Tab-separated table of C-alpha atoms in Angstrom:
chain	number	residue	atom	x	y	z
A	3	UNK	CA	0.000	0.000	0.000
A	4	UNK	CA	2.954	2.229	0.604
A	5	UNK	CA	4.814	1.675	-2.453
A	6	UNK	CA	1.550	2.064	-4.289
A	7	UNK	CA	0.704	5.779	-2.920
A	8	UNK	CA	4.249	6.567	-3.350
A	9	UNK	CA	4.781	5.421	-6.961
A	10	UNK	CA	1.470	6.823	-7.593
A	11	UNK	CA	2.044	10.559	-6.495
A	12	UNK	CA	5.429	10.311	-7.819
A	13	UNK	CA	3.578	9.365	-11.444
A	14	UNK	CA	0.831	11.995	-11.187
A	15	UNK	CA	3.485	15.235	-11.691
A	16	UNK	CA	4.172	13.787	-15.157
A	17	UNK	CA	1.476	13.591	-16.895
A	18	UNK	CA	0.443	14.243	-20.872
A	19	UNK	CA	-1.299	17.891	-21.033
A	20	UNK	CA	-3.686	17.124	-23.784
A	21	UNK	CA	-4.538	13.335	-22.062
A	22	UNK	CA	-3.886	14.021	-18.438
A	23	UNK	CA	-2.475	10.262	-18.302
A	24	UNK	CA	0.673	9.589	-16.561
A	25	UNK	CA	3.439	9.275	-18.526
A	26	UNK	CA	4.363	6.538	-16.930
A	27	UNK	CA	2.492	4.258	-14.657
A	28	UNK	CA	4.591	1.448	-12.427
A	29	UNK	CA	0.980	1.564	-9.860
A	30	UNK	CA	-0.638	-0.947	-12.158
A	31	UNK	CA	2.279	-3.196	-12.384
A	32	UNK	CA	1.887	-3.888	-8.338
A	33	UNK	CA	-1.744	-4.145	-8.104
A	34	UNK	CA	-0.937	-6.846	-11.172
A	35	UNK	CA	1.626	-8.693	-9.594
A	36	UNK	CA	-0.556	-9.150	-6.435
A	37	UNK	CA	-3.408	-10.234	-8.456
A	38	UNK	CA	-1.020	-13.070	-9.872
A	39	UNK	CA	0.479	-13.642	-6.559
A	40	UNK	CA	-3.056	-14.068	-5.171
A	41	UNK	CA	-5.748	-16.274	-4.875
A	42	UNK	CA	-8.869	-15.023	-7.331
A	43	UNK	CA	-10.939	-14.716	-3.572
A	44	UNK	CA	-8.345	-12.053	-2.738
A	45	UNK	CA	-8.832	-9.904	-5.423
A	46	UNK	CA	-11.813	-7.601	-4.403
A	47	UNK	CA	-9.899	-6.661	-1.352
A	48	UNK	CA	-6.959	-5.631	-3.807
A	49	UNK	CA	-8.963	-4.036	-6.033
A	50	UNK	CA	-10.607	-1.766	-4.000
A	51	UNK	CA	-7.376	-0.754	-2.091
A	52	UNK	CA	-5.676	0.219	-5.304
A	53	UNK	CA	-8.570	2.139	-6.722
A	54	UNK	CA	-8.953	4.066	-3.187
A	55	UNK	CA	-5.390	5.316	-3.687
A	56	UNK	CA	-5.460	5.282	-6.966
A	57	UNK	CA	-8.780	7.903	-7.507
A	58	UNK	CA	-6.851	9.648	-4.324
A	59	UNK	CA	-3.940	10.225	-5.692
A	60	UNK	CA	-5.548	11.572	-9.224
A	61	UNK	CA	-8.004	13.902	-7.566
A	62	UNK	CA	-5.477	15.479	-4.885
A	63	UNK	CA	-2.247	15.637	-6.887
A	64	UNK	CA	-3.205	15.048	-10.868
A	65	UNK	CA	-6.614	17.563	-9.582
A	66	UNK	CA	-8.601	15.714	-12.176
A	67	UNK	CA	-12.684	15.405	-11.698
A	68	UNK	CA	-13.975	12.992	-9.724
A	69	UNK	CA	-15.908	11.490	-13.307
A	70	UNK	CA	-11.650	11.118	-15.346
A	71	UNK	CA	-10.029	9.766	-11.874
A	72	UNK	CA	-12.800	7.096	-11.424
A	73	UNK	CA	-12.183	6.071	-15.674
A	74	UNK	CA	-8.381	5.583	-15.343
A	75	UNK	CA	-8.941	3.216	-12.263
A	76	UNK	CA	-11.604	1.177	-14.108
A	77	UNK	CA	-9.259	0.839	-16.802
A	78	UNK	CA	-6.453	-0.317	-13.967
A	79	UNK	CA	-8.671	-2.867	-12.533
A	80	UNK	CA	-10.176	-4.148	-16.086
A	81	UNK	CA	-6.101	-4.311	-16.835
A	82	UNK	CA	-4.905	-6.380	-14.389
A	83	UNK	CA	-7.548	-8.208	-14.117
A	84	UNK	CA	-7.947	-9.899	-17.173
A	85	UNK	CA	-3.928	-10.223	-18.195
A	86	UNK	CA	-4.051	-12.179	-14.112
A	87	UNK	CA	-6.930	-13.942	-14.686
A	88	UNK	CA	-5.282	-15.673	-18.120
A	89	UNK	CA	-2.361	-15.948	-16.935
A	90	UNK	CA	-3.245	-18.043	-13.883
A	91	UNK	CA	-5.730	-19.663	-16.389
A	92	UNK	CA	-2.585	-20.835	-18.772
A	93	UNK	CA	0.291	-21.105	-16.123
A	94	UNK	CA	1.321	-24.592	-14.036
A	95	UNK	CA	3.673	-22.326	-11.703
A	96	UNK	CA	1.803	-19.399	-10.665
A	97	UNK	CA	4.844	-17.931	-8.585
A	98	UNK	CA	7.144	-17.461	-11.010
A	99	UNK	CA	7.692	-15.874	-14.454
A	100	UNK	CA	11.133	-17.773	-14.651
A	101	UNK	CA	9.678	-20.107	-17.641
A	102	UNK	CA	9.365	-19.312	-21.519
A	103	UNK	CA	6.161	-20.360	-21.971
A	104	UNK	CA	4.667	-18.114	-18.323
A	105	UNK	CA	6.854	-15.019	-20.554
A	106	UNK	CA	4.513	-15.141	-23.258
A	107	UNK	CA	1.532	-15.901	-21.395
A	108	UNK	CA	2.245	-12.309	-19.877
A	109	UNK	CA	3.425	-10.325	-22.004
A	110	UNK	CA	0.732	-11.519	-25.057
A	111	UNK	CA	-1.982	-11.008	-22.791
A	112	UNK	CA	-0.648	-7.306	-21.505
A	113	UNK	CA	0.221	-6.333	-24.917
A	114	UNK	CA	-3.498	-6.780	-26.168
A	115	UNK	CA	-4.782	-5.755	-22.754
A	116	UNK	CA	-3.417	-2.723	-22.746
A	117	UNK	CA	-4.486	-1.651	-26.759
A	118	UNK	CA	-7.909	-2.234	-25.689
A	119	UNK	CA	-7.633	-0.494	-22.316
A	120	UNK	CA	-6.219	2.685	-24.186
A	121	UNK	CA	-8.667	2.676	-26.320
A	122	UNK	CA	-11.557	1.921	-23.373
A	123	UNK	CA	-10.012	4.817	-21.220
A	124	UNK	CA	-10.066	7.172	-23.948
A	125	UNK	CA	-13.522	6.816	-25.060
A	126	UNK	CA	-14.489	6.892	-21.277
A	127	UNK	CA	-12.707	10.457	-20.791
A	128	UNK	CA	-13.752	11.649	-23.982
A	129	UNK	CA	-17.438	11.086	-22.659
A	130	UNK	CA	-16.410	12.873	-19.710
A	131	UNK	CA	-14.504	15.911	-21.190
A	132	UNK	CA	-15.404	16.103	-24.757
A	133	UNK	CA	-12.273	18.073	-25.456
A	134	UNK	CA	-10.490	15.139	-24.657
A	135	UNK	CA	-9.156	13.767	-27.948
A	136	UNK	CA	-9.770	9.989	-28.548
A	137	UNK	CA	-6.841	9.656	-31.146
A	138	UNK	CA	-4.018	10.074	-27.785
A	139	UNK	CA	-5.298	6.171	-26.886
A	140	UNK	CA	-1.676	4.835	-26.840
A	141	UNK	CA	-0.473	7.589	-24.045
A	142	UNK	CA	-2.510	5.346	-21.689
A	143	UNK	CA	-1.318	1.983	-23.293
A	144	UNK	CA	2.050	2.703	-22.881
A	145	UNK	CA	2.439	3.741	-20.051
A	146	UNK	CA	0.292	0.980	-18.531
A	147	UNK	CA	2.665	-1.695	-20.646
A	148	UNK	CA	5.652	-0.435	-19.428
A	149	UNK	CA	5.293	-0.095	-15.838
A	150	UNK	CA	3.543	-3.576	-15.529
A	151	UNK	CA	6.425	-5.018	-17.366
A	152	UNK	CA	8.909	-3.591	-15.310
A	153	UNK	CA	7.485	-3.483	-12.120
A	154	UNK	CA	5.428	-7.037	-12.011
A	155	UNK	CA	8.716	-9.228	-13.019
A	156	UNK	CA	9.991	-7.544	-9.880
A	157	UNK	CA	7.270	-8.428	-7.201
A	158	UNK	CA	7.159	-11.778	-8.446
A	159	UNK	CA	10.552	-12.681	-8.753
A	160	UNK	CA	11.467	-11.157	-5.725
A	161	UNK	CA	8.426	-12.620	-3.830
A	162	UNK	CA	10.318	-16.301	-4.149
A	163	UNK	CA	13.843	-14.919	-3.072
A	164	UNK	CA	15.417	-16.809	-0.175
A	165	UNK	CA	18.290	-15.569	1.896
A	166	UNK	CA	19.696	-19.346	2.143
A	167	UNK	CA	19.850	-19.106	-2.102
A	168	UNK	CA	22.076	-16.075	-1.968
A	169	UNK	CA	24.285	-17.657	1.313
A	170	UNK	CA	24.483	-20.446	-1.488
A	171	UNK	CA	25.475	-18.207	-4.527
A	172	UNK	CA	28.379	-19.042	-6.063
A	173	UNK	CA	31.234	-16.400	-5.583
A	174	UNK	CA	32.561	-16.384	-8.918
A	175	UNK	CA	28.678	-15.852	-10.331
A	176	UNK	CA	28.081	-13.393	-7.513
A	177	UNK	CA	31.067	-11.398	-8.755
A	178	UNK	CA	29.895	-11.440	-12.384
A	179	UNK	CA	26.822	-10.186	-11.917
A	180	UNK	CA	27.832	-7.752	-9.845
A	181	UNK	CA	29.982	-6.387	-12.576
A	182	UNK	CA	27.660	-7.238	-14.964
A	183	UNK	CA	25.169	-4.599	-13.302
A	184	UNK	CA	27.290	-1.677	-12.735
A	185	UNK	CA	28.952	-2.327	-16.394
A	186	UNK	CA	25.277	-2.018	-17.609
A	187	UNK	CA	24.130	1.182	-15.567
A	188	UNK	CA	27.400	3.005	-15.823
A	189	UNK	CA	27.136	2.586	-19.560
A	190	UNK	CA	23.759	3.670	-19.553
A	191	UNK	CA	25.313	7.061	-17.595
A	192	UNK	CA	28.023	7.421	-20.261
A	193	UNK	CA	25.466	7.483	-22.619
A	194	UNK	CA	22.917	9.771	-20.968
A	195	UNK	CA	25.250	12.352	-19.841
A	196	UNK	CA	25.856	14.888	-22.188
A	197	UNK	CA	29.325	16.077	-20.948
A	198	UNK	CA	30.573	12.300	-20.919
A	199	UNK	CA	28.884	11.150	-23.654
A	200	UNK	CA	30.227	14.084	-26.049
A	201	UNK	CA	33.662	13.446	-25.181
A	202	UNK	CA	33.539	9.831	-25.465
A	203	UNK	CA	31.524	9.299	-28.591
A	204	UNK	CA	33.590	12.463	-30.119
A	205	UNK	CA	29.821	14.027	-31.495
A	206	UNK	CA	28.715	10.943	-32.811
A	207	UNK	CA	24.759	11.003	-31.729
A	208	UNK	CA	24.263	9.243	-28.396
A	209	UNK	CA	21.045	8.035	-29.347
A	210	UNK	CA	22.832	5.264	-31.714
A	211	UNK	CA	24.329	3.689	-28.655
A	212	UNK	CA	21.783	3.911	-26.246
A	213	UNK	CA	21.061	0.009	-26.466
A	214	UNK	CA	24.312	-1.253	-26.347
A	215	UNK	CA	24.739	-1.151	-23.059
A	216	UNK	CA	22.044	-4.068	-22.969
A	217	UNK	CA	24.339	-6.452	-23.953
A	218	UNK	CA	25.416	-7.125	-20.248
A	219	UNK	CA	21.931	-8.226	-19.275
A	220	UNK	CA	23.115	-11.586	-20.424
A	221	UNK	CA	25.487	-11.828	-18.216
A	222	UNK	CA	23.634	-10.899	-15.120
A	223	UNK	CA	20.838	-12.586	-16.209
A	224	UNK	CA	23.489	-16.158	-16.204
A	225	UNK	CA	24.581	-14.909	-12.903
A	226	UNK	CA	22.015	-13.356	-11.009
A	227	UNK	CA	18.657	-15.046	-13.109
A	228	UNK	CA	15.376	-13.112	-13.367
A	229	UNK	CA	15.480	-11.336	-9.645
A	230	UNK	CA	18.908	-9.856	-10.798
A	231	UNK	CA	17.839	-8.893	-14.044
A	232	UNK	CA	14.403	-7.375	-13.019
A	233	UNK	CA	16.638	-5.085	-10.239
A	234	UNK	CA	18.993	-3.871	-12.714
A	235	UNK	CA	16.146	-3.019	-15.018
A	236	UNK	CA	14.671	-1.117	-12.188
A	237	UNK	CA	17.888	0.737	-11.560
A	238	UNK	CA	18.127	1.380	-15.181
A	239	UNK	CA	14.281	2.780	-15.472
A	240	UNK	CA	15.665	5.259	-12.217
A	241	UNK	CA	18.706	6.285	-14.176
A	242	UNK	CA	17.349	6.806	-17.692
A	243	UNK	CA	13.632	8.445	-16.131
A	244	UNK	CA	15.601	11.267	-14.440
A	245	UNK	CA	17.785	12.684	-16.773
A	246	UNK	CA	15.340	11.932	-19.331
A	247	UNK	CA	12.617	14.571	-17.164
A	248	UNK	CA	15.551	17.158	-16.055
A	249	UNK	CA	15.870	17.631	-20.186
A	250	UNK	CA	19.293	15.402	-20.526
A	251	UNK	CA	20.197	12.566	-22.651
A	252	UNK	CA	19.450	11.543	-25.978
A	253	UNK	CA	15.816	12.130	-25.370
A	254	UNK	CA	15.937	14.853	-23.262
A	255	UNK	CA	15.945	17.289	-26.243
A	256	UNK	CA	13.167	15.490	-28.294
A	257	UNK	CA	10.000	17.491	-29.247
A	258	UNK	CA	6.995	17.045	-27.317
A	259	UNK	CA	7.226	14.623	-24.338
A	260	UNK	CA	10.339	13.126	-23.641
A	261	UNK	CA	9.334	10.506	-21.843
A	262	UNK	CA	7.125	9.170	-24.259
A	263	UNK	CA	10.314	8.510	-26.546
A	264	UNK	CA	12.223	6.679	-23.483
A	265	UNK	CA	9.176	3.987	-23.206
A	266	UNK	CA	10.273	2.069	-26.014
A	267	UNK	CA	13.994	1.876	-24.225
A	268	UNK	CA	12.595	1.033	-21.296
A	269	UNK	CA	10.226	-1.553	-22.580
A	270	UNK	CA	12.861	-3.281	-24.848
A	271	UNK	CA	14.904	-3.504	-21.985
A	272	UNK	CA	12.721	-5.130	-19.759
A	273	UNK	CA	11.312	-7.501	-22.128
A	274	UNK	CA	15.208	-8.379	-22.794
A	275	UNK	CA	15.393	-8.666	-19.060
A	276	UNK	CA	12.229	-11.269	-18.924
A	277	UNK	CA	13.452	-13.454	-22.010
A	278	UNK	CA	17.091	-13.930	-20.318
A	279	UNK	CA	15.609	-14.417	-17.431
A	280	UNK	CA	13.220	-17.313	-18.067
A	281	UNK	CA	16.316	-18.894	-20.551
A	282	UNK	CA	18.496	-18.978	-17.743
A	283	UNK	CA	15.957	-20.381	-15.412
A	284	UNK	CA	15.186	-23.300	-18.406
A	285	UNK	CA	18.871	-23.672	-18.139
A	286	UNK	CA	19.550	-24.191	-14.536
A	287	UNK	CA	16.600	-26.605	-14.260
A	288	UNK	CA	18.104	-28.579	-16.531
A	289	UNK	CA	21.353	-29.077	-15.285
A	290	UNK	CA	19.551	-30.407	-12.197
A	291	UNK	CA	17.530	-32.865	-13.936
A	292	UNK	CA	20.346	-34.115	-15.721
A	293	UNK	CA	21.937	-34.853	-12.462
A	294	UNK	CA	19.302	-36.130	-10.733
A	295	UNK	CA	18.719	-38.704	-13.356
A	296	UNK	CA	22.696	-39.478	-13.332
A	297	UNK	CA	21.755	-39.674	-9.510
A	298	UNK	CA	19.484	-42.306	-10.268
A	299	UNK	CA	21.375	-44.238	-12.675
A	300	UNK	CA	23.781	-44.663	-10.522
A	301	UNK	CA	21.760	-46.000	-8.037
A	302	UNK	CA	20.159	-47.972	-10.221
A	303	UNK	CA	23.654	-49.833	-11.710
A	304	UNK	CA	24.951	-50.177	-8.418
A	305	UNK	CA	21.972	-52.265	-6.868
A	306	UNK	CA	22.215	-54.464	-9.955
A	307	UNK	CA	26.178	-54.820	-10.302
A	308	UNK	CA	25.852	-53.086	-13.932
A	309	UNK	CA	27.892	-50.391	-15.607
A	310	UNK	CA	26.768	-48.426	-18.430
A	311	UNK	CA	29.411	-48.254	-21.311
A	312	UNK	CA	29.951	-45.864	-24.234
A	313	UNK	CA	31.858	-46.434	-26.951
A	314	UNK	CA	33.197	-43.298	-29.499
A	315	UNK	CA	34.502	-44.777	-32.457
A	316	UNK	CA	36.041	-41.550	-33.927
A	317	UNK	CA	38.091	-40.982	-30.685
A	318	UNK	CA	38.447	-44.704	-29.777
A	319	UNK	CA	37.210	-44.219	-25.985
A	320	UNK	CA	35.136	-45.871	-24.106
A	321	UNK	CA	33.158	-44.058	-21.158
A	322	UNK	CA	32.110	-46.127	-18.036
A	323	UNK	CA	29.532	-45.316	-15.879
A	324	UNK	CA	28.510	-46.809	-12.365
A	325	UNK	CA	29.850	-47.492	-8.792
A	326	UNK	CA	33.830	-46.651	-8.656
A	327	UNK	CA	35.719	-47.671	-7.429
A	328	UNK	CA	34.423	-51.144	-8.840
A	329	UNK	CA	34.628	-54.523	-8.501
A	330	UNK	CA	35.313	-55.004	-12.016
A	331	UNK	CA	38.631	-53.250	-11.269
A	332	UNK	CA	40.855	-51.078	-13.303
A	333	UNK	CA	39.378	-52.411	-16.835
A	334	UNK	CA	36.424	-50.265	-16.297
A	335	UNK	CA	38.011	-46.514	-15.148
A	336	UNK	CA	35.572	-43.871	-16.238
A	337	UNK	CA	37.106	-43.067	-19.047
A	338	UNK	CA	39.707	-45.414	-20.955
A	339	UNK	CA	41.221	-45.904	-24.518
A	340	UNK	CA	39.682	-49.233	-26.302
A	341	UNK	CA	43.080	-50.557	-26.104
A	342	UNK	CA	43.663	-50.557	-22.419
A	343	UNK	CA	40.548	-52.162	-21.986
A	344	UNK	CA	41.324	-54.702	-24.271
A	345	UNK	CA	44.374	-55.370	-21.953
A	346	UNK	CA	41.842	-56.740	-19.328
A	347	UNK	CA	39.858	-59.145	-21.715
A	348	UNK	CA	41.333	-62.194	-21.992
A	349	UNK	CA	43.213	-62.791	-25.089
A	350	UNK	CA	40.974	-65.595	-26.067
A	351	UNK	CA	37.950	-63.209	-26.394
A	352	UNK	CA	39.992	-59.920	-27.725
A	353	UNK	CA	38.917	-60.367	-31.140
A	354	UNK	CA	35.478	-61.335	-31.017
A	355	UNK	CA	35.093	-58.505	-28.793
A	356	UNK	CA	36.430	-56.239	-30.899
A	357	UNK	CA	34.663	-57.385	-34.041
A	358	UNK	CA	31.602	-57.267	-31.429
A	359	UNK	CA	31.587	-53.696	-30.502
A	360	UNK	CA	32.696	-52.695	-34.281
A	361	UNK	CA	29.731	-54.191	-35.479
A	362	UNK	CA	26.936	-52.982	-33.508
A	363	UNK	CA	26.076	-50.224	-35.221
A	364	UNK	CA	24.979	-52.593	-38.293
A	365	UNK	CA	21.027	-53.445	-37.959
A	366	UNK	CA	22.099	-57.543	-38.255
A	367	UNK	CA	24.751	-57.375	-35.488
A	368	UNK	CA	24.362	-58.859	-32.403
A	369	UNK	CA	23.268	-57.352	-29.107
A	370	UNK	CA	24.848	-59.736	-26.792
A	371	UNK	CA	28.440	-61.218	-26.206
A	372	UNK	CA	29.739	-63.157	-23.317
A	373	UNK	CA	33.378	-62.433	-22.590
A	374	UNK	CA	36.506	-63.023	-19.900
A	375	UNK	CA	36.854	-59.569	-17.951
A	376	UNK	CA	40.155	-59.840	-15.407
A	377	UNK	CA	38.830	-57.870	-12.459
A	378	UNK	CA	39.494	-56.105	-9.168
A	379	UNK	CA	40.515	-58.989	-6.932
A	380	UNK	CA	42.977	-59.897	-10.221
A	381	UNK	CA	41.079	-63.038	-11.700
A	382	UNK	CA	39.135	-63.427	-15.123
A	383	UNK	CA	34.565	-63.691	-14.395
A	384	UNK	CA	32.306	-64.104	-17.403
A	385	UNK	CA	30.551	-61.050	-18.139
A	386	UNK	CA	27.668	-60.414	-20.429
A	387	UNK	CA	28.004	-57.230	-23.158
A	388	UNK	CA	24.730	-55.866	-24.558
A	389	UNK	CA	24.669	-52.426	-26.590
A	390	UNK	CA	23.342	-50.989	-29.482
A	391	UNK	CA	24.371	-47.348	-31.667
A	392	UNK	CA	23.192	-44.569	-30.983
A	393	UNK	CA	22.292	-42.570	-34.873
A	394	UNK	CA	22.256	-39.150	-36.031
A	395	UNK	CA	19.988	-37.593	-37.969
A	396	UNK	CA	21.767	-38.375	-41.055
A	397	UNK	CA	21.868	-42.187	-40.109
A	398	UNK	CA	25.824	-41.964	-39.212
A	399	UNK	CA	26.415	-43.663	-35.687
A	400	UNK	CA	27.169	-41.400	-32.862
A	401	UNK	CA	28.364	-44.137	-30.485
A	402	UNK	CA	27.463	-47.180	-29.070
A	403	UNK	CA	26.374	-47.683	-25.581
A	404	UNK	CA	25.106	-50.577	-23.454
A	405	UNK	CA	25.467	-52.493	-20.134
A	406	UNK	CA	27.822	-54.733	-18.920
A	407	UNK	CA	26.593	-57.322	-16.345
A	408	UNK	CA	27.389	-60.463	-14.149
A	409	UNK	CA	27.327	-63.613	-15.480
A	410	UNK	CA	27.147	-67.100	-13.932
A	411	UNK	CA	28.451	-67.260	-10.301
A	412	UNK	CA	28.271	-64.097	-8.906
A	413	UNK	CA	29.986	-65.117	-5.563
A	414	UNK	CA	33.227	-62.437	-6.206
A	415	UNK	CA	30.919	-59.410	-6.288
C-alpha cells in the first residue's frame, strides 16, 4: 500500500497535457503482480485498495474530476484483471515468471490488454470531457505496458527470493553479476550524460548507442537469473527516467514529451530482461535434472552390479559409468582408450570382442556377447556385453552404448 501511494504521487506530476495520463504508470504493475500472486478470492480486497489510492492520488495531486479519476482506475482494474486472470488460467507455476512459456503468457496477454484499455479509457474520458481527444489512446497503453512489465517481473521474482539461495550463490557468479550490473548502468550514464557522452563518442549522436549497453543483461541474467535482471532493469528505469525529465540525454531534447520517446527503451529492456531471465531459469533446471537422473542411474547400476558403457569410435574411448571404485577393477576406469581395456579381456575373447563392438552399429549385429573380464581382486569372471548405436539424424552412428553385467556365479561381487 505504501509503495503504491508513493509510486502513484510520484507518477501523477508527469502527466500528458492534452490526455492528463501519466506518462508513466509502475501503480498498475503492483496491483498486477498481487493479483497473480493471489488467490482469485483475494482480489476484491486488492482491487478496491488500489482504486482508493489510486482515484486519491488523481483527484489530490493530478486535480482531475472525480468522473476522469474514477475512468483511469476502471481501466487499472479491467487491466490487471484480465492479463491475471489468463495468466493463472494458462500457467502450471503461478509464482514465477522464470519459464518461456509463463513469458509469453504475460506479455501476449498485456500487450493486447493494454491496446484495448487505451482505447476503453479514452472513449471513457472523452465522454467525460469532450475536449479530450480519442486519437491520444496509446499515451494510456504505454504507459500501462511499461510499468507492468517492469514493475510485475519484480514483485514476483522477488516474492520467491530466499536468503539461504544467496548464502548459497556461487562467488565467482556473484562477482559477475555484480559487474555485470554496474557495467550495464554506468554505460547507460556514459550514454545519458551529455558532458561524458560528447567526449567519449567524439559528437557521434548518443542516441545510436543507447542500447548497447544491454548487452550485459546476459550476463547478469546467467549470474544473477530473473530477480537480478528485473533489479537492474529497475535501476536502469531510475537512471534513464531522471535525466530523461531534467531535459538530458538523448531524449531529453526530443520534441513534445520526452518521456514518451524513453518507453520504447525502457520496454525493450525489460522484455530483454524477462526473455534472459526465463532462458536462464530453463537452463539451470536442466542441469539439475540431468543430475538427478545421473543420480538415479547410478543407483540404479549399483543395486544391480551393472555399468553403463559408451563407446566413441572416432576418438576410440570408451566411457564407463557406475559405482567406482568397482569390482570389475581397473578395466572399467571412467574413461579409458579401447586398447587398455582390451588389456583386461582375456586374449581368447579380444577379437570377437572387438569385431563385437565394431559391429553394432549394423542393424544384423548382435546385441549380446559373453566375454573373460580380469577384475578387481585380479582373476578373469564371465561377463555379459549388450549395446546398441546410438544414430544421427543423417543415419551416421554417434556411439554405441550398453550395459555390462554379471554372469554365472556371482559369488566375487
Amino acid at each position: 500500500m505504501l509503495a503504491y501511494g508513493l509510486l502513484a504521487v510520484l507518477c501523477m506530476r508527469q502527466r500528458d497535457a492534452v490526455t492528463m495520463s501519466t506518462l508513466l504508470w509502475p501503480p498498475a504493475g503492483l496491483l498486477l503482480a498481487a493479483l497473480m500472486l493471489s488467490c482469485p478470492r483475494r482480489w476484491p480486497g486488492w482491487m478496491a485498495l488500489a482504486a482508493t489510492l489510486h482515484i486519491a492520488s488523481g483527484i489530490v495531486v493530478a486535480q482531475r474530476s472525480a468522473a476522469a479519476a474514477l475512468v483511469f482506475a476502471l481501466g487499472d482494474l479491467l487491466l490487471c484483471g484480465s492479463v491475471a486472470a489468463i495468466w493463472r488460467w494458462r500457467t502450471t507455476d503461478r509464482r514465477s515468471l522464470a519459464r518461456v512459456g509463463s513469458v509469453l503468457w504475460f506479455v501476449l496477454p498485456l500487450a493486447v490488454a493494454t491496446v484495448i484499455g487505451g482505447g476503453l479509457v479514452a472513449q471513457g474520458l472523452h465522454a467525460v470531457n469532450h475536449d479530450i481527444d480519442t486519437h491520444h489512446w496509446y499515451i494510456w497503453t504505454q504507459a500501462a505496458f511499461v510499468g507492468c512489465l517492469i514493475t510485475t517481473p519484480l514483485i514476483i521474482a522477488w516474492s520467491n527470493w530466499r536468503t539461504q539461495a544467496f548464502i548459497e550463490q556461487d562467488l565467482r557468479n556473484l562477482w559477475l553479476g555484480l559487474v555485470a550490473a554496474f557495467a550495464l548502468l554506468a554505460g547507460t550514464t556514459l550514454v545519458f550524460n551529455k558532458q561524458w557522452s560528447d567526449w567519449l563518442w567524439q559528437g557521434r549522436p548518443a542516441a545510436d548507442l543507447t542500447y548497447a549497453p544491454l548487452v550485459f543483461l546476459a550476463f547478469v541474467a546467467v549470474a544473477w537469473g530473473q530477480a537480478g535482471c528485473t533489479l537492474v532493469v529497475t535501476g536502469l528505469a531510475i537512471v534513464t527516467g531522471s535525466y530523461t525529465l531534467s531535459g538530458l540525454g538523448p531524449y531529453g531534447g526530443l520534441e513534445g514529451v520526452p518521456l514518451v520517446a524513453i518507453q520504447g527503451f525502457l520496454g525493450a529492456a525489460a522484455l530483454l530482461s524477462l526473455l534472459l531471465g526465463a532462458l536462464s531459469a530453463d537452463r539451470e533446471r536442466a542441469a539439475r535434472e540431468a543430475v538427478a537422473w545421473k543420480l538415479q542411474l547410478q543407483s540404479a547400476l549399483r543395486t544391480g552390479q551393472h555399468l553403463a558403457w559408451e563407446f566413441f569410435p572416432d576418438t576410440r574411448r570408451v566411457v564407463w559409468l557406475g559405482d567406482f571404485p568397482s569390482p570389475y577393477g581397473p578395466a572399467c576406469e571412467p574413461d579409458t582408450t579401447v586398447d587398455r581395456w582390451l588389456s583386461y579381456v582375456h586374449e581368447d575373447d579380444r577379437e570377437s570382442l572387438l569385431a563385437w563392438v565394431e559391429s553394432t552399429g549394423k542393424p544384423d549385429a548382435a546385441r549380446r556377447l559373453r566375454l573373460r573380464l580380469q577384475c578387481a581382486d585380479g582373476q578373469y569372471h564371465e561377463v555379459e556385453l549388450n549395446g546398441s548405436a546410438v544414430r544421427l539424424p543423417d543415419g551416421s552412428v554417434a556411439s554405441v552404448t550398453g550395459l555390462l553385467s554379471p554372469w554365472g556365479d556371482t559369488s566375487w561381487l
